Short mmCIF file of C-alpha atoms and ligand atoms in Angstrom, two decimals:
data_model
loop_
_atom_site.label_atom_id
_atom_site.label_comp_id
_atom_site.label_asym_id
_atom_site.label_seq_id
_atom_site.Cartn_x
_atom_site.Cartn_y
_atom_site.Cartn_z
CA UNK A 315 72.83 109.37 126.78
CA UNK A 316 74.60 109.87 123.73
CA UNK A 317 75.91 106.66 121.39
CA UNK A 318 78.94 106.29 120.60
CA UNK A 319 78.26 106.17 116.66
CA UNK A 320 77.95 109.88 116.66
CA UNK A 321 81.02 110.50 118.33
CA UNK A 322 83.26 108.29 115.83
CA UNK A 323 84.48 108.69 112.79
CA UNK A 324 83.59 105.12 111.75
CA UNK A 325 79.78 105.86 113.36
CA UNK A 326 79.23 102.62 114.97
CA UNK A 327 79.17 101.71 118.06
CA UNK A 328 76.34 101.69 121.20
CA UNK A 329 75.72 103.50 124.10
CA UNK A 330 78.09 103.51 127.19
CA UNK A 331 76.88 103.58 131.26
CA UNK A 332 78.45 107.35 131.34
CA UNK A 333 79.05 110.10 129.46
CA UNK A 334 81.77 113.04 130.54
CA UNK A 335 83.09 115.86 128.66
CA UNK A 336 86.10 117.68 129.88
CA UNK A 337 86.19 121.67 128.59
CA UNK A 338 89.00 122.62 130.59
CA UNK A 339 92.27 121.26 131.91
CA UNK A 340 91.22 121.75 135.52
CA UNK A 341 88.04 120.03 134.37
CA UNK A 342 90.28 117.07 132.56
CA UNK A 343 91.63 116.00 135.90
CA UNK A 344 88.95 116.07 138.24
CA UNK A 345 86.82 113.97 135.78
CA UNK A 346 89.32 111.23 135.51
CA UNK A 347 89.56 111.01 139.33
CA UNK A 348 86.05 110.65 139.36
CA UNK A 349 86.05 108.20 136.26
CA UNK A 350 88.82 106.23 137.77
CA UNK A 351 87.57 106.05 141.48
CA UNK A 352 83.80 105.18 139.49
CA UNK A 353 84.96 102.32 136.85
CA UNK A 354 87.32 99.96 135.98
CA UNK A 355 85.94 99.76 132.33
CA UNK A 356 86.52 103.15 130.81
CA UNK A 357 88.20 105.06 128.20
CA UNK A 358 89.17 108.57 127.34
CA UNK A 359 88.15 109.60 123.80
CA UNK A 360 89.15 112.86 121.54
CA UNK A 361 88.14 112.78 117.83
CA UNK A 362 86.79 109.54 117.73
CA UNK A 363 88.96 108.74 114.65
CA UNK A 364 90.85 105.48 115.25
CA UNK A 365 88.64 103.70 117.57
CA UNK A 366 85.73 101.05 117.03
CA UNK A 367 83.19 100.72 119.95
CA UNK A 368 81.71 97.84 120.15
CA UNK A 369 77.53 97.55 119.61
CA UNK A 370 77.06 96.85 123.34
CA UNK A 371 79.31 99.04 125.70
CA UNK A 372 76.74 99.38 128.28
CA UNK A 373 79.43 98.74 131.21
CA UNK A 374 81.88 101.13 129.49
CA UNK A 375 82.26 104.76 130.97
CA UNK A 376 83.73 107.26 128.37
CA UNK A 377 85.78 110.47 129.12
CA UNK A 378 85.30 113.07 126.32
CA UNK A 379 88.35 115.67 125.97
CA UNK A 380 87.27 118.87 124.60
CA UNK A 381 90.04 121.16 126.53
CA UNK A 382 91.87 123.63 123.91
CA UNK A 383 94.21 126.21 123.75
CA UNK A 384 97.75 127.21 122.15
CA UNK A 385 100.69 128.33 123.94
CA UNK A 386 103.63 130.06 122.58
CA UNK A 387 106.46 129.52 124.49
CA UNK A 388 108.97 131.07 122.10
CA UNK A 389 111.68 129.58 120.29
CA UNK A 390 109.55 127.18 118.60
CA UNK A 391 108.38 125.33 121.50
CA UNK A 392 104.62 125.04 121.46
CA UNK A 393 102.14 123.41 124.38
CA UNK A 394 98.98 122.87 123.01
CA UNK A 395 96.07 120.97 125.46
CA UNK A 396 95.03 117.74 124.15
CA UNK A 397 91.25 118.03 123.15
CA UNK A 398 92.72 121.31 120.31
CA UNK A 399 91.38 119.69 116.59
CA UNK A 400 94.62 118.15 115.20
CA UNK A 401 94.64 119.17 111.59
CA UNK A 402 93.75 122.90 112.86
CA UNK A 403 96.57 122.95 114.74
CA UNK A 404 98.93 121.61 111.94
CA UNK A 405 97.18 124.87 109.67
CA UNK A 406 97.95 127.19 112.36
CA UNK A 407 101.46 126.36 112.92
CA UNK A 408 102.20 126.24 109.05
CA UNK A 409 100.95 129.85 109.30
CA UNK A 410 103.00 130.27 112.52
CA UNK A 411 105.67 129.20 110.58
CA UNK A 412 106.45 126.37 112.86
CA UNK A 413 107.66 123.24 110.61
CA UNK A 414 107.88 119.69 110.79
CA UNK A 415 103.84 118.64 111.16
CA UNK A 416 103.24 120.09 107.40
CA UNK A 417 103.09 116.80 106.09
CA UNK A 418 100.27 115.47 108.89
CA UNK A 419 97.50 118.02 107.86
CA UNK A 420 94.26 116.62 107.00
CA UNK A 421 94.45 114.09 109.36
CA UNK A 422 91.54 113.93 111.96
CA UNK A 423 91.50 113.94 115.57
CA UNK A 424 93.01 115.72 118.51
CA UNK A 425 96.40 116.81 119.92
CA UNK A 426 96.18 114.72 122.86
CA UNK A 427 95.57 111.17 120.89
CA UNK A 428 98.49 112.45 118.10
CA UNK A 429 101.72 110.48 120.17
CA UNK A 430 99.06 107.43 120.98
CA UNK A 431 99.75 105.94 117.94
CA UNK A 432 102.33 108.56 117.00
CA UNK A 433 100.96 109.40 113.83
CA UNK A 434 102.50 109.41 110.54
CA UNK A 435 101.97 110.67 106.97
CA UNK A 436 103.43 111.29 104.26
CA UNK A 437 107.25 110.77 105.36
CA UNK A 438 106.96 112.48 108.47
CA UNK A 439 105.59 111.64 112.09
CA UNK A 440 104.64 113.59 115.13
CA UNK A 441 107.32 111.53 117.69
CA UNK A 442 110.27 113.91 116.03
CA UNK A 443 108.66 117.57 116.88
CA UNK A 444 107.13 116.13 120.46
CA UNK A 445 109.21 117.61 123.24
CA UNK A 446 107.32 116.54 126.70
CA UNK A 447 103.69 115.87 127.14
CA UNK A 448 101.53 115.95 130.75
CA UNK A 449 100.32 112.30 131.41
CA UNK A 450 97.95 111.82 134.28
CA UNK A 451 98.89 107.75 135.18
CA UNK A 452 95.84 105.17 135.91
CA UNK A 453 98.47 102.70 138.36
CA UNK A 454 99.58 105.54 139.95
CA UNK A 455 97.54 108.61 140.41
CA UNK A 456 100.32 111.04 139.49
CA UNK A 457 101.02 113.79 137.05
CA UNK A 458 103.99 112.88 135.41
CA UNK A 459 105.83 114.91 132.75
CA UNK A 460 106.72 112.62 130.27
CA UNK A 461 110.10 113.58 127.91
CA UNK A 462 109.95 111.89 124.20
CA UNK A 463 112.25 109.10 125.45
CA UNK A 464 109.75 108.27 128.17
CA UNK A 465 107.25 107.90 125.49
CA UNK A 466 109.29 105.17 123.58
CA UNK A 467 107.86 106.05 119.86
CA UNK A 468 108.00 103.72 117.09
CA UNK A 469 106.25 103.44 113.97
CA UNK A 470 102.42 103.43 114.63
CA UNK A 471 103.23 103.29 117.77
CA UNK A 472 104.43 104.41 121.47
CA UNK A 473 104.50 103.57 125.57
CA UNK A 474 100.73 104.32 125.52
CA UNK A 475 99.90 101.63 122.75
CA UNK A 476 101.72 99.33 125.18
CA UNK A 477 99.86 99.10 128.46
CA UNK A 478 100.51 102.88 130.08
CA UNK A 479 97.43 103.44 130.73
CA UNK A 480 96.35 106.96 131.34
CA UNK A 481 95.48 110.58 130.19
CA UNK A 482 97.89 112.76 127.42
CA UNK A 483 96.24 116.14 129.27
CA UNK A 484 98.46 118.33 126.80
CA UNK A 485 101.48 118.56 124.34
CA UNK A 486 104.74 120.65 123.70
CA UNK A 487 106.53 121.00 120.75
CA UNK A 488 109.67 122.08 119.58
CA UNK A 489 108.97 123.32 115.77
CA UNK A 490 111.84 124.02 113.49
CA UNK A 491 111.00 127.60 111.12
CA UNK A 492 110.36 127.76 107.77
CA UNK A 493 108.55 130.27 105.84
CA UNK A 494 104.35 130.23 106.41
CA UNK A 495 104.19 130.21 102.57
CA UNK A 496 106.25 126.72 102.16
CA UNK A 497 104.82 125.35 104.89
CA UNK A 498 100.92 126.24 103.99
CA UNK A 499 101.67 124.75 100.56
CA UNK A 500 102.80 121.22 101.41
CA UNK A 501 100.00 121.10 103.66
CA UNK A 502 97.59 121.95 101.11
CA UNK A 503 99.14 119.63 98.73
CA UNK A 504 99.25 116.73 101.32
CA UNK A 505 95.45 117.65 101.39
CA UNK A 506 94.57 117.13 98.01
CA UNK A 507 96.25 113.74 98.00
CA UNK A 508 94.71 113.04 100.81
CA UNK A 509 90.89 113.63 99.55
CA UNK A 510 91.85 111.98 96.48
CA UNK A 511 91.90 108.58 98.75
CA UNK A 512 88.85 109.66 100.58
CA UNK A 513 91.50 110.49 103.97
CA UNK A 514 89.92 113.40 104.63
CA UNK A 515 86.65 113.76 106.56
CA UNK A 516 83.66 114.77 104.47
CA UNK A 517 80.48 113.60 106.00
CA UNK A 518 78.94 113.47 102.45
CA UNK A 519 81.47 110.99 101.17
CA UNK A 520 80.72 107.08 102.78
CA UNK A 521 84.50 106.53 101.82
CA UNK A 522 85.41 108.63 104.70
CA UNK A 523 83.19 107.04 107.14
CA UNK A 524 86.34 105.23 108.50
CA UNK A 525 89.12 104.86 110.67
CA UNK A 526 91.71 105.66 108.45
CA UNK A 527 93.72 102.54 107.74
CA UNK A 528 92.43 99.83 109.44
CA UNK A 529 95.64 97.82 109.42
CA UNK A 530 99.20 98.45 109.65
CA UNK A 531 102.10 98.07 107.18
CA UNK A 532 103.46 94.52 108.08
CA UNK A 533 107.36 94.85 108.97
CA UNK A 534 109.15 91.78 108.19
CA UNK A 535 112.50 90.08 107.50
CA UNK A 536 114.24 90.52 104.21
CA UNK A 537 114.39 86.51 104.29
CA UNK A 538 110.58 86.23 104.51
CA UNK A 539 110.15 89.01 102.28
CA UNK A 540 112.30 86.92 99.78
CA UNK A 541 109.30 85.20 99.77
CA UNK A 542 106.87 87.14 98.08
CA UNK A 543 105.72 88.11 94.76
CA UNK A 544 108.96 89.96 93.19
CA UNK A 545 106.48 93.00 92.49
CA UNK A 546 105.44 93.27 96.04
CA UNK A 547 106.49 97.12 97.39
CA UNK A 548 108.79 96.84 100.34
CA UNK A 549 110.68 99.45 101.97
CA UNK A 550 113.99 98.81 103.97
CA UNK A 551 113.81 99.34 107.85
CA UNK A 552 117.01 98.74 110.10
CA UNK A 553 118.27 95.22 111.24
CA UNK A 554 117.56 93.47 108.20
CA UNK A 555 113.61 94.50 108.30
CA UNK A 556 111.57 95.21 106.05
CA UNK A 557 107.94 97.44 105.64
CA UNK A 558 106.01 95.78 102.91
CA UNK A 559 102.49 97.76 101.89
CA UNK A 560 99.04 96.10 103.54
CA UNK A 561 97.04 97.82 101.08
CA UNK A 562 98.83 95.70 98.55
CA UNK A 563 99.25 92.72 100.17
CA UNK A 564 94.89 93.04 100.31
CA UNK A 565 94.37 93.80 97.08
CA UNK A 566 96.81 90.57 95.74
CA UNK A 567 94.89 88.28 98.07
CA UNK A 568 91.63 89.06 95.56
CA UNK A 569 90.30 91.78 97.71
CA UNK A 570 89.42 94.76 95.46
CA UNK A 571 88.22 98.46 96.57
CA UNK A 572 84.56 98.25 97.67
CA UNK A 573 84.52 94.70 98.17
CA UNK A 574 81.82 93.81 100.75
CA UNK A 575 80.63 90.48 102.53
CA UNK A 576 76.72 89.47 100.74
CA UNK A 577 74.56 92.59 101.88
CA UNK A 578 76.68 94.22 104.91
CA UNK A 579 76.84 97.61 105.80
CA UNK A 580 80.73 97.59 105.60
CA UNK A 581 82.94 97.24 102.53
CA UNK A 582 86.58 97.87 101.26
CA UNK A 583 86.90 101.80 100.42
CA UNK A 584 86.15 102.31 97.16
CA UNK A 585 89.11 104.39 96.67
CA UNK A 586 91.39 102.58 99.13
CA UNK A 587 92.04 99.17 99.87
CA UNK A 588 93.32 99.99 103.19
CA UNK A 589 90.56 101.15 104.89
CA UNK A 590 87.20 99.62 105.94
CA UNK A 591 84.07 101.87 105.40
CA UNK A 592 80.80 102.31 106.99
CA UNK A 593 77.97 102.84 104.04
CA UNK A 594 75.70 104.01 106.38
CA UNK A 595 74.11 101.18 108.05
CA UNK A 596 77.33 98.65 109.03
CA UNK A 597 77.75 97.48 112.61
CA UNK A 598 80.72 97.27 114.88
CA UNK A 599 80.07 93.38 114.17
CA UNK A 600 80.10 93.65 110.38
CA UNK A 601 83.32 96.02 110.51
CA UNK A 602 84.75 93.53 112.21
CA UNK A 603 83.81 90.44 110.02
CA UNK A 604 84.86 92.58 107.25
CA UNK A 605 88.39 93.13 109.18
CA UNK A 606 88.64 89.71 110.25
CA UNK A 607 87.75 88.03 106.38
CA UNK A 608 90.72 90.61 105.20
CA UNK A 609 93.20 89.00 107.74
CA UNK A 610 92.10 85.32 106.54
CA UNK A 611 92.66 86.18 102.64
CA UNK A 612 95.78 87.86 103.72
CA UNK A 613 97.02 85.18 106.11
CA UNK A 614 96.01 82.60 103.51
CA UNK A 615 97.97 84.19 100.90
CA UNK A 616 101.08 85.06 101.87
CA UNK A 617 101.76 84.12 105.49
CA UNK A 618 101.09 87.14 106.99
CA UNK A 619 98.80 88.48 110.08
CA UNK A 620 97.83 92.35 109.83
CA UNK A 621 97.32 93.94 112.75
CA UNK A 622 94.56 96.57 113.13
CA UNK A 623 95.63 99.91 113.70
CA UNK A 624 92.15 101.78 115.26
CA UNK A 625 91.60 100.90 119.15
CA UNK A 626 88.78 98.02 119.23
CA UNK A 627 86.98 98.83 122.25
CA UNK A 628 84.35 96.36 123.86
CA UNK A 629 84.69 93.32 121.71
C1 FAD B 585 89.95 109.51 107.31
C2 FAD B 585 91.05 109.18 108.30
C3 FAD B 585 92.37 109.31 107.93
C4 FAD B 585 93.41 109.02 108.84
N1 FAD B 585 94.71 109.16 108.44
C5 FAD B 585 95.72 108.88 109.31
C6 FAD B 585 97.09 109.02 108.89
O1 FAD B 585 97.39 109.43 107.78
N2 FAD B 585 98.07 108.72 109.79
C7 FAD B 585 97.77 108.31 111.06
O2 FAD B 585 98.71 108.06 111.83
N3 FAD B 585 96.48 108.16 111.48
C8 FAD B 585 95.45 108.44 110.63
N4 FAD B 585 94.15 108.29 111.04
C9 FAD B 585 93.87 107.79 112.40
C10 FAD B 585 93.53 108.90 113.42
O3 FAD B 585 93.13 110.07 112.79
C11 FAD B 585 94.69 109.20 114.35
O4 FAD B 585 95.12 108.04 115.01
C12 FAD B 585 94.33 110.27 115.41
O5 FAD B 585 95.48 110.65 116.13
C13 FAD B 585 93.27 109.81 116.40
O6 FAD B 585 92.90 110.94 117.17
P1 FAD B 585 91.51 110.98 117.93
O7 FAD B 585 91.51 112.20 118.78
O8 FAD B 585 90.40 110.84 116.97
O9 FAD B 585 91.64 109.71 118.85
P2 FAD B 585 90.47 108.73 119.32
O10 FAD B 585 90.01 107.92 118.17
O11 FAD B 585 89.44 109.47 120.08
O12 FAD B 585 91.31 107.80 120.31
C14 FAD B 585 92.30 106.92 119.80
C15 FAD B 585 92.99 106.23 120.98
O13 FAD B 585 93.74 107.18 121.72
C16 FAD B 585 93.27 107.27 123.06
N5 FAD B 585 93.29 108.69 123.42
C17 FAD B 585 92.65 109.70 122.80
N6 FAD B 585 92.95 110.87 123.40
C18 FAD B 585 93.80 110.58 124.42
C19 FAD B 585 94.46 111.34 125.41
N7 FAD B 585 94.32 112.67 125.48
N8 FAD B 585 95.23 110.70 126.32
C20 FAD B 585 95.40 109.37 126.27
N9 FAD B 585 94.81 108.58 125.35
C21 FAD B 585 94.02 109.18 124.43
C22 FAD B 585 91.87 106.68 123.03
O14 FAD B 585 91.51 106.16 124.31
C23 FAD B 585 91.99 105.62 121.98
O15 FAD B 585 92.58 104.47 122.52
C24 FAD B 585 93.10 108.57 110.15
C25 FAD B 585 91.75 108.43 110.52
C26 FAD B 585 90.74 108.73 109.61
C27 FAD B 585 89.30 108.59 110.01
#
């Protein structure tokens, strides 16, 4: 049985009850009958890039989706099945000449887990080029077509961050056009930055033994942001909101990059304050203590709770 620390970015995490690996689409929805009608404590994984499994998930059955393939449907509409490797897609459509997911290269995972959290990057996020996705629904049993309204997207998040539970079996897009050569170059540039603050994968480089960023950028009133250091970064949101920067907020609450807790096996990035690193050896447990001592300092400091952005599964 395989353990979940090999199949996460993060690489903790034990081993579950069952294992199953979907290759095709026909394949995606039989297994989740079969998951669904087997267990009530189960999850479907792609990437493994923003979740943390728990050191014992022995009563957890995991769904693997490894279905891929890329449809051109012309005009710049674009279904892709949800197990196709993210930032491979993003390089393919830049070449394609399909823009608007230039900005989101380099970042790990699938196609299928992209709307989850509707990721974001760089000024841009996936929720404006999604057109419909296929959602197979845990309450109900059906295949429903989901439009982008259905899916309710907000920053970091969506309808499936907020208790619809189910499968994202594949994507369509509607791509604007721009030349391949533009495109290709702000992806490659969005790259570099990206490596730069250890946000690419490279399993030689602990930094990147992560879930991205572990926490989200707090959104708060102007009148509580009032509050705050004058030299705190905010950025204006609508209705009087405003986005303030968590990496910040951590490193002004005496947290510095690489900070760890005595000996543990998890510390602070040591080239981003934002995300929470595995040096090799960390558990799920010390990830979390790390997370949790970050929220205290934080909270302590200035009155505010992060939230964690990965999926914490088991705990
Ligand atoms: C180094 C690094 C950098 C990152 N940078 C960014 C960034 O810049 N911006 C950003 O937004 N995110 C970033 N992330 C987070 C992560 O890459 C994204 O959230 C990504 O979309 C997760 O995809 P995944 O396939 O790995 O999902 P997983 O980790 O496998 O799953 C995440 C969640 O989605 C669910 N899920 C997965 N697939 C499906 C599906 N087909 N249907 C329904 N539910 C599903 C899972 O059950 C789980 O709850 C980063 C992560 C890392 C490690």
């Amino acid at each position: 049985m395989t353990s979940l620390s090999s199949l996460t970015t993060i690489r903790v995490g034990g081993t579950p009850k069952e294992y199953f690996v979907a290759q095709t689409h026909a394949e995606l929805l039989a297994l989740t009958e079969k998951l669904w009608a087997g267990s009530e404590d189960w999850v479907v994984l792609g990437g493994g890039s923003n979740v943390v499994f728990a050191d014992d998930v022995s009563s957890l059955s995991v769904l693997h989706i490894k279905t891929k393939g890329i449809e051109d449907l012309g005009s710049g509409r674009v279904r892709v099945q949800a197990g196709q490797d993210w930032s491979e897609f993003v390089l393919y459509a830049c070449n394609k000449g399909w823009a608007g997911i230039e900005s989101l290269a380099g970042i790990p995972g699938t196609v299928g887990a992209a709307p989850v959290q509707n990721i974001g990057a760089y000024g841009q996020e996936v929720s404006t080029t999604v057109k419909s996705l296929e959602f197979l629904d845990y309450k109900t049993g059906e295949i429903q077509i989901l439009s982008n309204d259905d899916c309710s997207f907000s920053y970091r998040d969506s309808v499936f961050k907020q208790g619809k539970q189910g499968v994202i079996t594949w994507v369509e897009f509607q791509f604007g056009e721009e030349s391949s050569m533009s495109l290709l170059t702000k992806a490659n540039e969005v790259i570099q930055q990206r490596s730069a603050k250890g946000m690419v994968l490279d399993s030689q480089d602990h930094d990147t033994w992560s879930c991205g960023s572990f926490f989200t950028n707090p959104i708060v009133s102007e009148t509580f942001a009032r509050t705050l250091p004058v030299e705190a970064p905010q950025w204006e949101v609508d209705n009087d909101m405003v986005k303030l920067s968590a990496a910040w907020l951590i490193e002004h609450a005496g947290l510095s990059k690489g900070f760890r807790l005595g000996n543990s096996g998890a510390t602070i990035s040591s080239k981003h304050a934002l995300a929470i690193t595995n040096r090799g050896n960390a558990s799920s447990e010390q990830i979390l203590e790390l997370a949790r001592f970050i929220q205290t300092q934080v909270s302590n400091n200035f009155g505010i709770n992060l939230v964690p952005e990965p999926n914490l599964i088991g705990f």
